PDB file of N, CA, C and O in Angstrom:
ATOM      1  N   MET V   1       5.708   2.119 -39.066  1.00 49.00           N
ATOM      2  CA  MET V   1       6.706   1.586 -37.799  1.00 49.00           C
ATOM      3  C   MET V   1       7.009   2.477 -36.838  1.00 49.00           C
ATOM      4  O   MET V   1       6.606   2.455 -35.568  1.00 49.00           O
ATOM      5  N   LYS V   2       7.142   3.700 -37.440  1.00 51.00           N
ATOM      6  CA  LYS V   2       7.704   4.542 -36.395  1.00 51.00           C
ATOM      7  C   LYS V   2       6.275   5.264 -35.632  1.00 51.00           C
ATOM      8  O   LYS V   2       6.321   5.727 -34.458  1.00 51.00           O
ATOM      9  N   LEU V   3       5.039   5.234 -36.127  1.00 49.00           N
ATOM     10  CA  LEU V   3       3.875   5.604 -35.318  1.00 49.00           C
ATOM     11  C   LEU V   3       3.705   4.713 -34.537  1.00 49.00           C
ATOM     12  O   LEU V   3       3.336   4.898 -33.389  1.00 49.00           O
ATOM     13  N   SER V   4       3.955   3.479 -34.820  1.00 52.00           N
ATOM     14  CA  SER V   4       3.567   2.303 -33.675  1.00 52.00           C
ATOM     15  C   SER V   4       4.592   2.441 -32.433  1.00 52.00           C
ATOM     16  O   SER V   4       4.182   2.314 -31.406  1.00 52.00           O
ATOM     17  N   LEU V   5       5.775   2.688 -32.951  1.00 49.00           N
ATOM     18  CA  LEU V   5       6.810   3.176 -31.658  1.00 49.00           C
ATOM     19  C   LEU V   5       6.191   4.387 -30.753  1.00 49.00           C
ATOM     20  O   LEU V   5       6.222   4.229 -29.605  1.00 49.00           O
ATOM     21  N   LEU V   6       5.753   5.284 -31.601  1.00 50.00           N
ATOM     22  CA  LEU V   6       5.533   6.515 -30.903  1.00 50.00           C
ATOM     23  C   LEU V   6       4.287   6.400 -29.860  1.00 50.00           C
ATOM     24  O   LEU V   6       4.115   6.632 -28.982  1.00 50.00           O
ATOM     25  N   ARG V   7       3.339   5.566 -30.618  1.00 54.00           N
ATOM     26  CA  ARG V   7       2.176   5.053 -29.612  1.00 54.00           C
ATOM     27  C   ARG V   7       2.350   4.239 -28.584  1.00 54.00           C
ATOM     28  O   ARG V   7       2.050   4.409 -27.507  1.00 54.00           O
ATOM     29  N   LEU V   8       3.616   3.542 -28.768  1.00 49.00           N
ATOM     30  CA  LEU V   8       4.021   2.380 -27.499  1.00 49.00           C
ATOM     31  C   LEU V   8       4.676   3.415 -26.527  1.00 49.00           C
ATOM     32  O   LEU V   8       4.596   3.202 -25.425  1.00 49.00           O
ATOM     33  N   ALA V   9       5.260   4.247 -26.941  1.00 50.00           N
ATOM     34  CA  ALA V   9       6.162   5.083 -25.964  1.00 50.00           C
ATOM     35  C   ALA V   9       5.068   5.954 -25.304  1.00 50.00           C
ATOM     36  O   ALA V   9       5.087   6.046 -24.001  1.00 50.00           O
ATOM     37  N   ALA V  10       4.074   6.622 -25.774  1.00 51.00           N
ATOM     38  CA  ALA V  10       2.967   7.333 -25.131  1.00 51.00           C
ATOM     39  C   ALA V  10       2.198   6.307 -24.036  1.00 51.00           C
ATOM     40  O   ALA V  10       2.062   7.039 -23.115  1.00 51.00           O
ATOM     41  N   LEU V  11       1.724   5.156 -24.494  1.00 47.00           N
ATOM     42  CA  LEU V  11       1.406   4.186 -23.557  1.00 47.00           C
ATOM     43  C   LEU V  11       2.238   3.908 -22.260  1.00 47.00           C
ATOM     44  O   LEU V  11       1.590   3.950 -21.463  1.00 47.00           O
ATOM     45  N   ALA V  12       3.317   3.724 -22.771  1.00 49.00           N
ATOM     46  CA  ALA V  12       4.405   3.530 -21.700  1.00 49.00           C
ATOM     47  C   ALA V  12       4.332   4.619 -20.663  1.00 49.00           C
ATOM     48  O   ALA V  12       4.397   4.400 -19.403  1.00 49.00           O
ATOM     49  N   GLY V  13       4.540   5.802 -21.112  1.00 50.00           N
ATOM     50  CA  GLY V  13       4.666   6.970 -20.176  1.00 50.00           C
ATOM     51  C   GLY V  13       3.316   7.128 -19.413  1.00 50.00           C
ATOM     52  O   GLY V  13       3.179   7.640 -18.384  1.00 50.00           O
ATOM     53  N   CYS V  14       2.098   6.939 -20.072  1.00 45.00           N
ATOM     54  CA  CYS V  14       0.753   6.919 -19.051  1.00 45.00           C
ATOM     55  C   CYS V  14       0.606   5.936 -18.225  1.00 45.00           C
ATOM     56  O   CYS V  14       0.555   6.243 -16.874  1.00 45.00           O
ATOM     57  N   LEU V  15       1.308   4.724 -18.637  1.00 45.00           N
ATOM     58  CA  LEU V  15       1.326   3.630 -17.499  1.00 45.00           C
ATOM     59  C   LEU V  15       2.315   4.027 -16.182  1.00 45.00           C
ATOM     60  O   LEU V  15       1.977   3.781 -15.294  1.00 45.00           O
ATOM     61  N   VAL V  16       3.408   4.642 -16.703  1.00 45.00           N
ATOM     62  CA  VAL V  16       4.229   5.133 -15.503  1.00 45.00           C
ATOM     63  C   VAL V  16       3.497   6.332 -14.735  1.00 45.00           C
ATOM     64  O   VAL V  16       4.089   6.207 -13.506  1.00 45.00           O
ATOM     65  N   LEU V  17       2.917   7.076 -15.225  1.00 43.00           N
ATOM     66  CA  LEU V  17       2.421   8.113 -14.466  1.00 43.00           C
ATOM     67  C   LEU V  17       1.507   7.652 -13.650  1.00 43.00           C
ATOM     68  O   LEU V  17       1.075   8.026 -12.375  1.00 43.00           O
ATOM     69  N   ALA V  18       0.714   6.834 -14.345  1.00 43.00           N
ATOM     70  CA  ALA V  18      -0.613   6.212 -13.452  1.00 43.00           C
ATOM     71  C   ALA V  18      -0.237   5.588 -12.218  1.00 43.00           C
ATOM     72  O   ALA V  18      -0.697   5.570 -11.257  1.00 43.00           O
ATOM     73  N   THR V  19       1.020   4.801 -12.491  1.00 42.00           N
ATOM     74  CA  THR V  19       1.715   3.934 -11.353  1.00 42.00           C
ATOM     75  C   THR V  19       2.039   4.745 -10.326  1.00 42.00           C
ATOM     76  O   THR V  19       1.878   4.629  -9.212  1.00 42.00           O
ATOM     77  N   SER V  20       3.097   5.807 -10.842  1.00 42.00           N
ATOM     78  CA  SER V  20       3.629   6.622  -9.721  1.00 42.00           C
ATOM     79  C   SER V  20       2.359   7.498  -8.867  1.00 42.00           C
ATOM     80  O   SER V  20       2.521   8.071  -7.689  1.00 42.00           O
ATOM     81  N   ALA V  21       1.345   7.874  -9.643  1.00 41.00           N
ATOM     82  CA  ALA V  21       0.149   8.699  -8.849  1.00 41.00           C
ATOM     83  C   ALA V  21      -0.488   7.710  -7.824  1.00 41.00           C
ATOM     84  O   ALA V  21      -1.062   8.229  -6.571  1.00 41.00           O
ATOM     85  N   ALA V  22      -0.502   6.319  -8.020  1.00 53.00           N
ATOM     86  CA  ALA V  22      -1.208   5.458  -7.148  1.00 53.00           C
ATOM     87  C   ALA V  22      -0.265   5.254  -5.795  1.00 53.00           C
ATOM     88  O   ALA V  22       0.810   5.497  -5.604  1.00 53.00           O
ATOM     89  N   GLY V  23      -1.198   5.026  -4.561  1.00 68.00           N
ATOM     90  CA  GLY V  23      -0.301   4.244  -3.369  1.00 68.00           C
ATOM     91  C   GLY V  23       0.359   3.292  -3.717  1.00 68.00           C
ATOM     92  O   GLY V  23       0.261   2.560  -4.665  1.00 68.00           O
ATOM     93  N   GLU V  24       1.640   2.966  -2.728  1.00 79.00           N
ATOM     94  CA  GLU V  24       2.525   2.019  -2.759  1.00 79.00           C
ATOM     95  C   GLU V  24       1.831   0.869  -2.325  1.00 79.00           C
ATOM     96  O   GLU V  24       1.201   0.840  -1.134  1.00 79.00           O
ATOM     97  N   ASN V  25       1.799  -0.279  -2.814  1.00 84.00           N
ATOM     98  CA  ASN V  25       1.372  -1.363  -1.981  1.00 84.00           C
ATOM     99  C   ASN V  25       2.365  -2.166  -1.096  1.00 84.00           C
ATOM    100  O   ASN V  25       3.401  -1.712  -1.427  1.00 84.00           O
ATOM    101  N   TRP V  26       1.758  -2.443  -0.121  1.00 80.00           N
ATOM    102  CA  TRP V  26       2.804  -3.233   0.948  1.00 80.00           C
ATOM    103  C   TRP V  26       2.345  -4.785   0.913  1.00 80.00           C
ATOM    104  O   TRP V  26       1.523  -4.952   1.887  1.00 80.00           O
ATOM    105  N   PRO V  27       2.636  -5.523   0.026  1.00 79.00           N
ATOM    106  CA  PRO V  27       2.025  -6.996   0.133  1.00 79.00           C
ATOM    107  C   PRO V  27       2.832  -7.827   1.267  1.00 79.00           C
ATOM    108  O   PRO V  27       2.303  -8.993   1.162  1.00 79.00           O
ATOM    109  N   GLN V  28       3.948  -7.606   2.250  1.00 80.00           N
ATOM    110  CA  GLN V  28       4.519  -8.294   2.964  1.00 80.00           C
ATOM    111  C   GLN V  28       4.902  -7.657   4.009  1.00 80.00           C
ATOM    112  O   GLN V  28       5.052  -6.421   4.102  1.00 80.00           O
ATOM    113  N   TRP V  29       5.471  -8.385   4.965  1.00 78.00           N
ATOM    114  CA  TRP V  29       6.189  -7.809   6.357  1.00 78.00           C
ATOM    115  C   TRP V  29       7.092  -6.929   5.608  1.00 78.00           C
ATOM    116  O   TRP V  29       8.120  -7.356   4.969  1.00 78.00           O
ATOM    117  N   ARG V  30       7.507  -5.624   6.206  1.00 81.00           N
ATOM    118  CA  ARG V  30       8.641  -4.884   5.876  1.00 81.00           C
ATOM    119  C   ARG V  30       8.681  -4.335   4.423  1.00 81.00           C
ATOM    120  O   ARG V  30       9.414  -3.680   3.864  1.00 81.00           O
ATOM    121  N   GLY V  31       7.332  -4.297   3.659  1.00 82.00           N
ATOM    122  CA  GLY V  31       7.229  -3.722   2.415  1.00 82.00           C
ATOM    123  C   GLY V  31       7.487  -4.419   1.148  1.00 82.00           C
ATOM    124  O   GLY V  31       7.911  -5.366   1.036  1.00 82.00           O
ATOM    125  N   PRO V  32       7.105  -3.495   0.347  1.00 82.00           N
ATOM    126  CA  PRO V  32       7.356  -4.164  -1.092  1.00 82.00           C
ATOM    127  C   PRO V  32       8.968  -4.553  -1.515  1.00 82.00           C
ATOM    128  O   PRO V  32       9.240  -5.241  -2.301  1.00 82.00           O
ATOM    129  N   ASP V  33       9.859  -4.019  -0.674  1.00 85.00           N
ATOM    130  CA  ASP V  33      11.167  -4.212  -1.224  1.00 85.00           C
ATOM    131  C   ASP V  33      11.708  -5.005   0.041  1.00 85.00           C
ATOM    132  O   ASP V  33      13.266  -5.395   0.136  1.00 85.00           O
ATOM    133  N   ASN V  34      11.184  -5.325   1.475  1.00 85.00           N
ATOM    134  CA  ASN V  34      11.442  -6.099   2.215  1.00 85.00           C
ATOM    135  C   ASN V  34      12.607  -5.491   3.003  1.00 85.00           C
ATOM    136  O   ASN V  34      13.443  -5.656   3.543  1.00 85.00           O
ATOM    137  N   ASP V  35      12.376  -4.192   3.119  1.00 89.00           N
ATOM    138  CA  ASP V  35      13.369  -3.359   4.052  1.00 89.00           C
ATOM    139  C   ASP V  35      12.798  -2.255   4.896  1.00 89.00           C
ATOM    140  O   ASP V  35      13.437  -1.462   5.271  1.00 89.00           O
ATOM    141  N   GLY V  36      11.429  -2.339   5.114  1.00 84.00           N
ATOM    142  CA  GLY V  36      10.819  -1.350   6.166  1.00 84.00           C
ATOM    143  C   GLY V  36      10.543  -0.116   5.557  1.00 84.00           C
ATOM    144  O   GLY V  36      10.282   0.752   6.503  1.00 84.00           O
ATOM    145  N   ILE V  37      10.874   0.293   4.255  1.00 84.00           N
ATOM    146  CA  ILE V  37      10.805   1.689   3.829  1.00 84.00           C
ATOM    147  C   ILE V  37       9.605   2.149   2.865  1.00 84.00           C
ATOM    148  O   ILE V  37       9.695   1.201   1.863  1.00 84.00           O
ATOM    149  N   SER V  38       8.984   3.126   3.135  1.00 83.00           N
ATOM    150  CA  SER V  38       7.872   3.508   2.251  1.00 83.00           C
ATOM    151  C   SER V  38       8.092   4.623   1.341  1.00 83.00           C
ATOM    152  O   SER V  38       9.078   5.524   2.285  1.00 83.00           O
ATOM    153  N   HIS V  39       8.087   4.801   0.059  1.00 83.00           N
ATOM    154  CA  HIS V  39       8.524   5.827  -0.496  1.00 83.00           C
ATOM    155  C   HIS V  39       7.503   7.033  -0.527  1.00 83.00           C
ATOM    156  O   HIS V  39       7.386   7.806  -1.130  1.00 83.00           O
ATOM    157  N   GLU V  40       6.251   6.778   0.025  1.00 84.00           N
ATOM    158  CA  GLU V  40       5.026   7.659   0.153  1.00 84.00           C
ATOM    159  C   GLU V  40       5.698   9.029   0.600  1.00 84.00           C
ATOM    160  O   GLU V  40       6.383   8.826   1.509  1.00 84.00           O
ATOM    161  N   THR V  41       4.851  10.091   0.433  1.00 87.00           N
ATOM    162  CA  THR V  41       5.130  11.447   1.172  1.00 87.00           C
ATOM    163  C   THR V  41       3.947  11.908   1.706  1.00 87.00           C
ATOM    164  O   THR V  41       2.913  11.584   1.455  1.00 87.00           O
ATOM    165  N   GLY V  42       4.141  12.890   2.532  1.00 87.00           N
ATOM    166  CA  GLY V  42       3.042  13.783   3.212  1.00 87.00           C
ATOM    167  C   GLY V  42       2.303  12.771   3.968  1.00 87.00           C
ATOM    168  O   GLY V  42       1.126  13.032   4.299  1.00 87.00           O
ATOM    169  N   LEU V  43       2.868  11.947   4.651  1.00 83.00           N
ATOM    170  CA  LEU V  43       2.401  11.076   5.693  1.00 83.00           C
ATOM    171  C   LEU V  43       2.509  11.686   7.064  1.00 83.00           C
ATOM    172  O   LEU V  43       3.331  12.459   7.338  1.00 83.00           O
ATOM    173  N   PRO V  44       1.451  11.376   8.091  1.00 86.00           N
ATOM    174  CA  PRO V  44       1.652  11.862   9.295  1.00 86.00           C
ATOM    175  C   PRO V  44       2.620  11.364  10.153  1.00 86.00           C
ATOM    176  O   PRO V  44       2.843  10.257   9.873  1.00 86.00           O
ATOM    177  N   THR V  45       3.366  12.319  11.087  1.00 89.00           N
ATOM    178  CA  THR V  45       4.348  11.791  11.635  1.00 89.00           C
ATOM    179  C   THR V  45       4.107  11.205  13.069  1.00 89.00           C
ATOM    180  O   THR V  45       4.818  10.855  14.018  1.00 89.00           O
ATOM    181  N   HIS V  46       2.790  11.826  13.535  1.00 90.00           N
ATOM    182  CA  HIS V  46       2.373  11.473  15.060  1.00 90.00           C
ATOM    183  C   HIS V  46       0.653  11.197  14.850  1.00 90.00           C
ATOM    184  O   HIS V  46       0.162  11.952  14.140  1.00 90.00           O
ATOM    185  N   TRP V  47       0.357  10.480  15.843  1.00 86.00           N
ATOM    186  CA  TRP V  47      -1.177  10.316  15.790  1.00 86.00           C
ATOM    187  C   TRP V  47      -1.403   9.940  17.197  1.00 86.00           C
ATOM    188  O   TRP V  47      -0.554   9.334  18.086  1.00 86.00           O
ATOM    189  N   SER V  48      -3.001   9.881  17.573  1.00 90.00           N
ATOM    190  CA  SER V  48      -3.485   9.236  18.965  1.00 90.00           C
ATOM    191  C   SER V  48      -4.814   8.644  18.695  1.00 90.00           C
ATOM    192  O   SER V  48      -4.784   8.395  17.446  1.00 90.00           O
ATOM    193  N   ALA V  49      -5.260   8.551  19.343  1.00 86.00           N
ATOM    194  CA  ALA V  49      -6.655   7.621  19.492  1.00 86.00           C
ATOM    195  C   ALA V  49      -7.667   8.478  18.910  1.00 86.00           C
ATOM    196  O   ALA V  49      -8.502   7.803  18.159  1.00 86.00           O
ATOM    197  N   THR V  50      -7.491  10.100  18.593  1.00 88.00           N
ATOM    198  CA  THR V  50      -8.387  10.660  17.590  1.00 88.00           C
ATOM    199  C   THR V  50      -7.646  11.440  16.670  1.00 88.00           C
ATOM    200  O   THR V  50      -8.612  11.892  15.801  1.00 88.00           O
ATOM    201  N   GLU V  51      -6.718  11.554  16.413  1.00 91.00           N
ATOM    202  CA  GLU V  51      -5.840  12.133  15.557  1.00 91.00           C
ATOM    203  C   GLU V  51      -5.284  11.509  14.487  1.00 91.00           C
ATOM    204  O   GLU V  51      -4.219  10.784  14.912  1.00 91.00           O
ATOM    205  N   ASN V  52      -5.277  11.732  13.164  1.00 90.00           N
ATOM    206  CA  ASN V  52      -4.811  11.238  12.319  1.00 90.00           C
ATOM    207  C   ASN V  52      -5.159   9.850  11.787  1.00 90.00           C
ATOM    208  O   ASN V  52      -4.620   8.584  11.553  1.00 90.00           O
ATOM    209  N   ILE V  53      -6.527   9.494  12.471  1.00 87.00           N
ATOM    210  CA  ILE V  53      -6.831   8.230  12.523  1.00 87.00           C
ATOM    211  C   ILE V  53      -8.040   8.139  11.104  1.00 87.00           C
ATOM    212  O   ILE V  53      -8.930   8.889  10.985  1.00 87.00           O
ATOM    213  N   ALA V  54      -7.752   6.933  10.055  1.00 84.00           N
ATOM    214  CA  ALA V  54      -8.584   7.032   9.064  1.00 84.00           C
ATOM    215  C   ALA V  54      -9.597   6.134   9.471  1.00 84.00           C
ATOM    216  O   ALA V  54     -11.021   6.531   8.868  1.00 84.00           O
ATOM    217  N   TRP V  55      -9.592   4.932  10.176  1.00 82.00           N
ATOM    218  CA  TRP V  55     -10.638   3.945  10.123  1.00 82.00           C
ATOM    219  C   TRP V  55     -10.202   3.356  11.538  1.00 82.00           C
ATOM    220  O   TRP V  55      -8.925   3.147  11.735  1.00 82.00           O
ATOM    221  N   LYS V  56     -10.977   2.473  12.221  1.00 83.00           N
ATOM    222  CA  LYS V  56     -10.833   1.598  13.018  1.00 83.00           C
ATOM    223  C   LYS V  56     -11.641   0.347  12.854  1.00 83.00           C
ATOM    224  O   LYS V  56     -12.702   0.388  12.534  1.00 83.00           O
ATOM    225  N   LEU V  57     -11.199  -0.825  13.245  1.00 81.00           N
ATOM    226  CA  LEU V  57     -11.700  -2.100  12.954  1.00 81.00           C
ATOM    227  C   LEU V  57     -11.532  -2.964  14.561  1.00 81.00           C
ATOM    228  O   LEU V  57     -10.398  -3.147  14.740  1.00 81.00           O
ATOM    229  N   ALA V  58     -12.622  -3.360  15.098  1.00 82.00           N
ATOM    230  CA  ALA V  58     -12.409  -4.203  16.014  1.00 82.00           C
ATOM    231  C   ALA V  58     -12.189  -5.663  15.627  1.00 82.00           C
ATOM    232  O   ALA V  58     -12.901  -6.165  14.741  1.00 82.00           O
ATOM    233  N   LEU V  59     -10.939  -6.213  15.986  1.00 80.00           N
ATOM    234  CA  LEU V  59     -10.714  -7.620  15.554  1.00 80.00           C
ATOM    235  C   LEU V  59     -11.266  -8.635  16.743  1.00 80.00           C
ATOM    236  O   LEU V  59     -11.239  -8.175  17.929  1.00 80.00           O
ATOM    237  N   PRO V  60     -11.565 -10.024  16.161  1.00 80.00           N
ATOM    238  CA  PRO V  60     -12.181 -10.745  16.995  1.00 80.00           C
ATOM    239  C   PRO V  60     -10.987 -11.370  17.962  1.00 80.00           C
ATOM    240  O   PRO V  60     -11.620 -11.857  19.237  1.00 80.00           O
ATOM    241  N   SER V  61      -9.698 -11.320  17.800  1.00 80.00           N
ATOM    242  CA  SER V  61      -8.806 -11.705  18.947  1.00 80.00           C
ATOM    243  C   SER V  61      -7.670 -11.142  18.317  1.00 80.00           C
ATOM    244  O   SER V  61      -7.406 -10.141  17.512  1.00 80.00           O
ATOM    245  N   ALA V  62      -6.608 -11.270  19.221  1.00 76.00           N
ATOM    246  CA  ALA V  62      -5.414 -10.636  18.887  1.00 76.00           C
ATOM    247  C   ALA V  62      -4.626 -11.253  17.726  1.00 76.00           C
ATOM    248  O   ALA V  62      -4.916 -12.260  17.373  1.00 76.00           O
ATOM    249  N   SER V  63      -3.512 -10.768  17.025  1.00 76.00           N
ATOM    250  CA  SER V  63      -2.880 -11.080  16.013  1.00 76.00           C
ATOM    251  C   SER V  63      -1.291 -10.651  15.963  1.00 76.00           C
ATOM    252  O   SER V  63      -1.277  -9.404  16.523  1.00 76.00           O
ATOM    253  N   GLY V  64      -0.581 -11.454  15.708  1.00 72.00           N
ATOM    254  CA  GLY V  64       0.843 -11.129  15.635  1.00 72.00           C
ATOM    255  C   GLY V  64       1.229 -10.874  14.240  1.00 72.00           C
ATOM    256  O   GLY V  64       2.264 -10.943  13.857  1.00 72.00           O
ATOM    257  N   ALA V  65       0.541 -10.843  13.304  1.00 78.00           N
ATOM    258  CA  ALA V  65       0.672 -10.769  11.833  1.00 78.00           C
ATOM    259  C   ALA V  65       0.657  -9.314  11.272  1.00 78.00           C
ATOM    260  O   ALA V  65      -0.049  -8.215  12.234  1.00 78.00           O
ATOM    261  N   THR V  66       1.350  -8.941  10.518  1.00 79.00           N
ATOM    262  CA  THR V  66       1.181  -7.394   9.807  1.00 79.00           C
ATOM    263  C   THR V  66       0.296  -7.460   8.794  1.00 79.00           C
ATOM    264  O   THR V  66       0.216  -8.066   7.884  1.00 79.00           O
ATOM    265  N   PRO V  67      -0.402  -6.460   8.855  1.00 82.00           N
ATOM    266  CA  PRO V  67      -1.779  -6.044   7.781  1.00 82.00           C
ATOM    267  C   PRO V  67      -0.713  -6.164   6.263  1.00 82.00           C
ATOM    268  O   PRO V  67       0.504  -5.575   6.366  1.00 82.00           O
ATOM    269  N   ALA V  68      -1.153  -6.260   5.290  1.00 85.00           N
ATOM    270  CA  ALA V  68      -0.795  -6.162   3.979  1.00 85.00           C
ATOM    271  C   ALA V  68      -1.799  -5.439   3.147  1.00 85.00           C
ATOM    272  O   ALA V  68      -3.102  -5.142   3.357  1.00 85.00           O
ATOM    273  N   ILE V  69      -1.162  -4.247   2.253  1.00 85.00           N
ATOM    274  CA  ILE V  69      -2.029  -3.102   1.471  1.00 85.00           C
ATOM    275  C   ILE V  69      -1.851  -3.597   0.115  1.00 85.00           C
ATOM    276  O   ILE V  69      -0.586  -3.767  -0.261  1.00 85.00           O
ATOM    277  N   TRP V  70      -3.214  -3.629  -0.537  1.00 87.00           N
ATOM    278  CA  TRP V  70      -2.861  -3.737  -2.073  1.00 87.00           C
ATOM    279  C   TRP V  70      -3.895  -3.157  -2.757  1.00 87.00           C
ATOM    280  O   TRP V  70      -5.009  -3.277  -2.315  1.00 87.00           O
ATOM    281  N   GLY V  71      -3.618  -2.127  -3.414  1.00 87.00           N
ATOM    282  CA  GLY V  71      -4.737  -1.085  -3.820  1.00 87.00           C
ATOM    283  C   GLY V  71      -5.280  -0.259  -3.004  1.00 87.00           C
ATOM    284  O   GLY V  71      -4.666   0.347  -1.971  1.00 87.00           O
ATOM    285  N   GLU V  72      -6.724  -0.533  -3.168  1.00 86.00           N
ATOM    286  CA  GLU V  72      -7.501   0.226  -2.027  1.00 86.00           C
ATOM    287  C   GLU V  72      -7.948  -0.564  -0.819  1.00 86.00           C
ATOM    288  O   GLU V  72      -8.910  -0.542  -0.464  1.00 86.00           O
ATOM    289  N   ARG V  73      -7.320  -1.648  -0.915  1.00 88.00           N
ATOM    290  CA  ARG V  73      -7.821  -2.839   0.260  1.00 88.00           C
ATOM    291  C   ARG V  73      -6.743  -3.219   1.237  1.00 88.00           C
ATOM    292  O   ARG V  73      -5.443  -2.955   0.955  1.00 88.00           O
ATOM    293  N   ILE V  74      -6.979  -3.333   2.561  1.00 85.00           N
ATOM    294  CA  ILE V  74      -6.260  -3.790   3.288  1.00 85.00           C
ATOM    295  C   ILE V  74      -6.191  -5.100   4.267  1.00 85.00           C
ATOM    296  O   ILE V  74      -7.415  -5.093   4.641  1.00 85.00           O
ATOM    297  N   PHE V  75      -5.343  -6.128   4.276  1.00 86.00           N
ATOM    298  CA  PHE V  75      -5.838  -7.295   4.844  1.00 86.00           C
ATOM    299  C   PHE V  75      -5.063  -7.481   6.133  1.00 86.00           C
ATOM    300  O   PHE V  75      -4.005  -7.224   6.139  1.00 86.00           O
ATOM    301  N   VAL V  76      -5.934  -7.577   7.057  1.00 83.00           N
ATOM    302  CA  VAL V  76      -5.807  -7.620   8.433  1.00 83.00           C
ATOM    303  C   VAL V  76      -5.789  -9.124   8.931  1.00 83.00           C
ATOM    304  O   VAL V  76      -6.944  -9.578   9.281  1.00 83.00           O
ATOM    305  N   PRO V  77      -4.866  -9.726   9.103  1.00 82.00           N
ATOM    306  CA  PRO V  77      -4.944 -11.202   9.680  1.00 82.00           C
ATOM    307  C   PRO V  77      -5.526 -11.210  11.164  1.00 82.00           C
ATOM    308  O   PRO V  77      -4.901 -10.398  11.791  1.00 82.00           O
ATOM    309  N   SER V  78      -6.319 -12.158  11.499  1.00 81.00           N
ATOM    310  CA  SER V  78      -6.357 -12.229  12.944  1.00 81.00           C
ATOM    311  C   SER V  78      -7.091 -13.835  13.127  1.00 81.00           C
ATOM    312  O   SER V  78      -7.902 -14.191  12.322  1.00 81.00           O
ATOM    313  N   GLN V  79      -7.098 -14.206  14.400  1.00 79.00           N
ATOM    314  CA  GLN V  79      -7.453 -15.493  14.605  1.00 79.00           C
ATOM    315  C   GLN V  79      -9.037 -15.152  15.488  1.00 79.00           C
ATOM    316  O   GLN V  79      -9.305 -14.102  15.519  1.00 79.00           O
ATOM    317  N   ASP V  80      -9.713 -16.219  15.005  1.00 76.00           N
ATOM    318  CA  ASP V  80     -11.321 -16.211  15.805  1.00 76.00           C
ATOM    319  C   ASP V  80     -11.122 -16.705  17.236  1.00 76.00           C
ATOM    320  O   ASP V  80     -10.047 -17.037  17.532  1.00 76.00           O
ATOM    321  N   ASP V  81     -12.041 -16.723  17.812  1.00 67.00           N
ATOM    322  CA  ASP V  81     -11.958 -16.836  19.085  1.00 67.00           C
ATOM    323  C   ASP V  81     -11.899 -18.411  19.548  1.00 67.00           C
ATOM    324  O   ASP V  81     -11.570 -19.049  20.836  1.00 67.00           O
ATOM    325  N   ASN V  82     -11.892 -19.170  18.677  1.00 67.00           N
ATOM    326  CA  ASN V  82     -11.553 -20.619  18.702  1.00 67.00           C
ATOM    327  C   ASN V  82     -10.085 -20.810  18.728  1.00 67.00           C
ATOM    328  O   ASN V  82      -9.280 -21.809  18.502  1.00 67.00           O
TER     329      ASN V  82
END
C-alpha cells in the first residue's frame, strides 16, 4: 500500500511539472480564467511589422472574434467572402 501511494505521488508530481512547463491554453475570450490575464513570462512587450512576429496569416475576410490557443494550435475564426 505504501509503495502504491509513493508511485501515485511521484506520478502526480510529474504531471504537475509537465503542466507547468507547457504553455498556457487560451480557450476563450479573455483567457482561461475569463479575466484577460496571462501567467506566461518572458513575453515581448512591444512589436512591429517585423519585430517579435512569429508568423503571419492572410485571412479571407475581416473577423471580430478572438483567436483561441490550445496546445500547439491557434484557432483563428474568420468569415469567407460570402
